[in-house]
Amino acid sequence: MIPSSGITETATAPGTVTSTSTENERIEMTREVDEEEEEEKIRRQKKLEEALEAKSLRRIISAYLNYPEAAEEDLNKWERSYRKLSPAHKALVPHYALKFQRLRRCISTNSYFIFNMLQAFEPPVDLSQDLDDGCEDTNLDCAPHEKYILDERHDSSCQPALTNNCRHKEESKRIHDSEFQKKEANDPSPMNHSEDPRNNDERNDCDGGHLNHDHGNASVSSHDWLDPSLQTHVPLVDVDKVRCIIRNIVRDWAAEGQRERDQCYKPILDELDSLFPDRQKKSTPPSCLVPGAGLGRLALEISCLGFISQGNEFSYYMMICSSFILNYAQVPNEWTIYPWIHSNCNSLSDNDQLRPVSIPDIHPASAGITEGFSMCGGDFVEVYNESCQAGMWDAVVTCFFIDTAHNIIEYIETISKILKDGGVWINLGPLLYHFADTYGLGNEMSIELSLEDVKRVASQYGFEIEKERTIETTYTTNPRSMMQNRYYAAFWTMRKKCAKTT
Ligand code: SAH
C-alpha cells in the first residue's frame, strides 16, 4: 500500500506532482480506503474504551451490591468468636447477642440506602456489552482495578479509593440535569413505610426501622444490571472502598461531619470569599474548579457562595453517590445510615458504634446554588488538558487532592494551564501520596515531592504564594472513636502571575 503521507502530498499539492487521471483515481481510492481503515481503528478503540469503562463500572456496582453480604460475613465472624467463649465469659457480656441483632438491622438500613442510590443511577455506558474478548490484543489494561492495593495508611484514614480507570471523560454533567429530575427519588419500593429508613424518627436507636434483608429483588426490573446474579466476584479492596464511601458521606453530608468541614472547607470558602469580594456585582460570576471533588459538598458550597462551580471526579464510587445526594435528595435528613458499624475497635460504647446518622444535613437543591453548577466525570489531567480549557478558570480549589497523582508535577502544570493569568489556586491537604508504597506493582509511577519541592515546582509554573499556613484536621474520622488520625495539612493560596512553563 502507498504510504498515506505520499498520497496526502500528492493530493494537497496537485501542481507539484505530474500524474495521469487514472493514477489520480487510484490514489483517491487508496486514500478513501486508508481513511476508512483509520475510522475503523478509531471506532474499535472507542468501543474498547467503552467496554473497559463498562467493565470497571460493573465491578463498582458489584461492590455496592455486595455490601450486605460482605457486612454479614464480618458479622458472622464476630458471632463465631463470641460462640467460642465459655458460658461463664458469655455471661459477662449478656447483651452481645442482642448487639448482633442490632448490627444486622443497621446493615439492612445501609443496604437499603445503597440500593436506592443504585436504582437512581443512570449508567453512562451500556453495561450489557461483553468486553473481555477485545482486551487481550491491546495495550489497554483489562482490569485496571486489580492494580490498586490497599495502602494501610489510606485504610485507616479512609482516603477515598482510587479508580483510575474510569474513562468517563464526558461532557460536564449538569447537576440538575432534567434526565435525572425525571426519575422519582421515592420510587415504589417493596418495603412498607415503617421499614423505610428515610425520615426515621428513631434516631438514637438503630433497632428502629427493621428492614427486610432481601432488599434487592423488587427493584431490579428497570435496571437489569442490578440483578444480583450478574454480580462479579468482589475483592476485599472493593468491599473496603464501599465502606470508605459511607464514611465520606458523613464528612460531606451529615451534621456529624460539620467539624471536619469547618476544618477543611471553611478556610477555603473564607479565602474565596475574601479574594472575590465584588463577585455579586459582576455580570458573570467568577468560575471555580474543584478537581477531586469527592462527594461534591465543597463544590456545592462554592456554588452557593456565588461562583460558577464545577466539581471534577473520576471515581464512579464517588460519582454514583454524589449524583444521588445532589439530584435526588428531597428533604434534609431524608435517609438514615449507620456509618460506624463496620469496626468494633476503639468504641467507647456499643451505642456509639451503632448510632444512626441522618443524611443529607441540607437539601442541596434548596441550598442556593449559583447557575452553572456541574460535576464533570473523568481524569483531571485528561479532561482539563484539552485546549479549550486553557486559561478558563478564575480559581482552582484542591482539597485532599494533589497527593492522588502519579505525577504531581502534571497536576500543577494542568492547574497552571487552566487558570487565567491572575487566577488563584487554593489548596488544602497533606502529601500522603496515594501511589507511594504500592508494593509489588513495580511499574506504578509515583513522584513523591516534599512540600518544599511542590512549592518550587509551582513557582516554575508561574505561581506566587500569597498565603500559607498549616491546618490541623481529620479526614473521614469517627468523632467518637478512641483513635483519631490527624493531619497537619498544608493550606495555601497561590496566584498565577504569568503563564510560564518549564
Ligand atoms: N475533595 C474531597 C475528596 C478528597 S479525596 C474531600 O476533601 O473530601 C481525593 C478525591 O480525588 C477522590 O474522590 C478521588 O477519587 C479523586 N481523584 C483522584 N485522582 C483523580 C484524578 N486524576 N482526577 C479526578 N479525580 C481524582
PDB file of C-alpha atoms in Angstrom, residues 50 53-54 57 61 121-127 129 167-170 173 180 225 316 319-320:
ATOM      1  CA  GLU A  50     -16.308   1.984  26.397  1.00  0.00           C
ATOM      2  CA  GLU A  53     -15.434   1.554  31.269  1.00  0.00           C
ATOM      3  CA  ALA A  54     -18.459  -0.723  31.382  1.00  0.00           C
ATOM      4  CA  LEU A  57     -18.411   0.239  36.294  1.00  0.00           C
ATOM      5  CA  ILE A  61     -21.763  -1.715  41.062  1.00  0.00           C
ATOM      6  CA  PHE A 121     -28.078   5.766  38.818  1.00  0.00           C
ATOM      7  CA  GLU A 122     -28.165   6.027  35.030  1.00  0.00           C
ATOM      8  CA  PRO A 123     -25.042   4.285  33.695  1.00  0.00           C
ATOM      9  CA  PRO A 124     -23.407   6.422  31.017  1.00  0.00           C
ATOM     10  CA  VAL A 125     -22.372   3.289  29.120  1.00  0.00           C
ATOM     11  CA  ASP A 126     -24.185   0.148  28.091  1.00  0.00           C
ATOM     12  CA  LEU A 127     -23.380  -2.277  30.873  1.00  0.00           C
ATOM     13  CA  GLN A 129     -21.700  -5.267  26.495  1.00  0.00           C
ATOM     14  CA  ARG A 167     -12.549   6.708  31.457  1.00  0.00           C
ATOM     15  CA  HIS A 168     -15.770   8.626  31.714  1.00  0.00           C
ATOM     16  CA  LYS A 169     -14.350  11.658  30.082  1.00  0.00           C
ATOM     17  CA  GLU A 170     -17.658  13.009  29.098  1.00  0.00           C
ATOM     18  CA  LYS A 173     -22.996  16.706  33.531  1.00  0.00           C
ATOM     19  CA  PHE A 180     -32.038  12.994  36.388  1.00  0.00           C
ATOM     20  CA  TRP A 225     -27.541  -4.564  35.769  1.00  0.00           C
ATOM     21  CA  TYR A 316     -17.555   6.092  39.984  1.00  0.00           C
ATOM     22  CA  MET A 319     -19.957   9.936  41.314  1.00  0.00           C
ATOM     23  CA  ILE A 320     -22.794   7.459  41.862  1.00  0.00           C
TER      24      ILE A 320
END
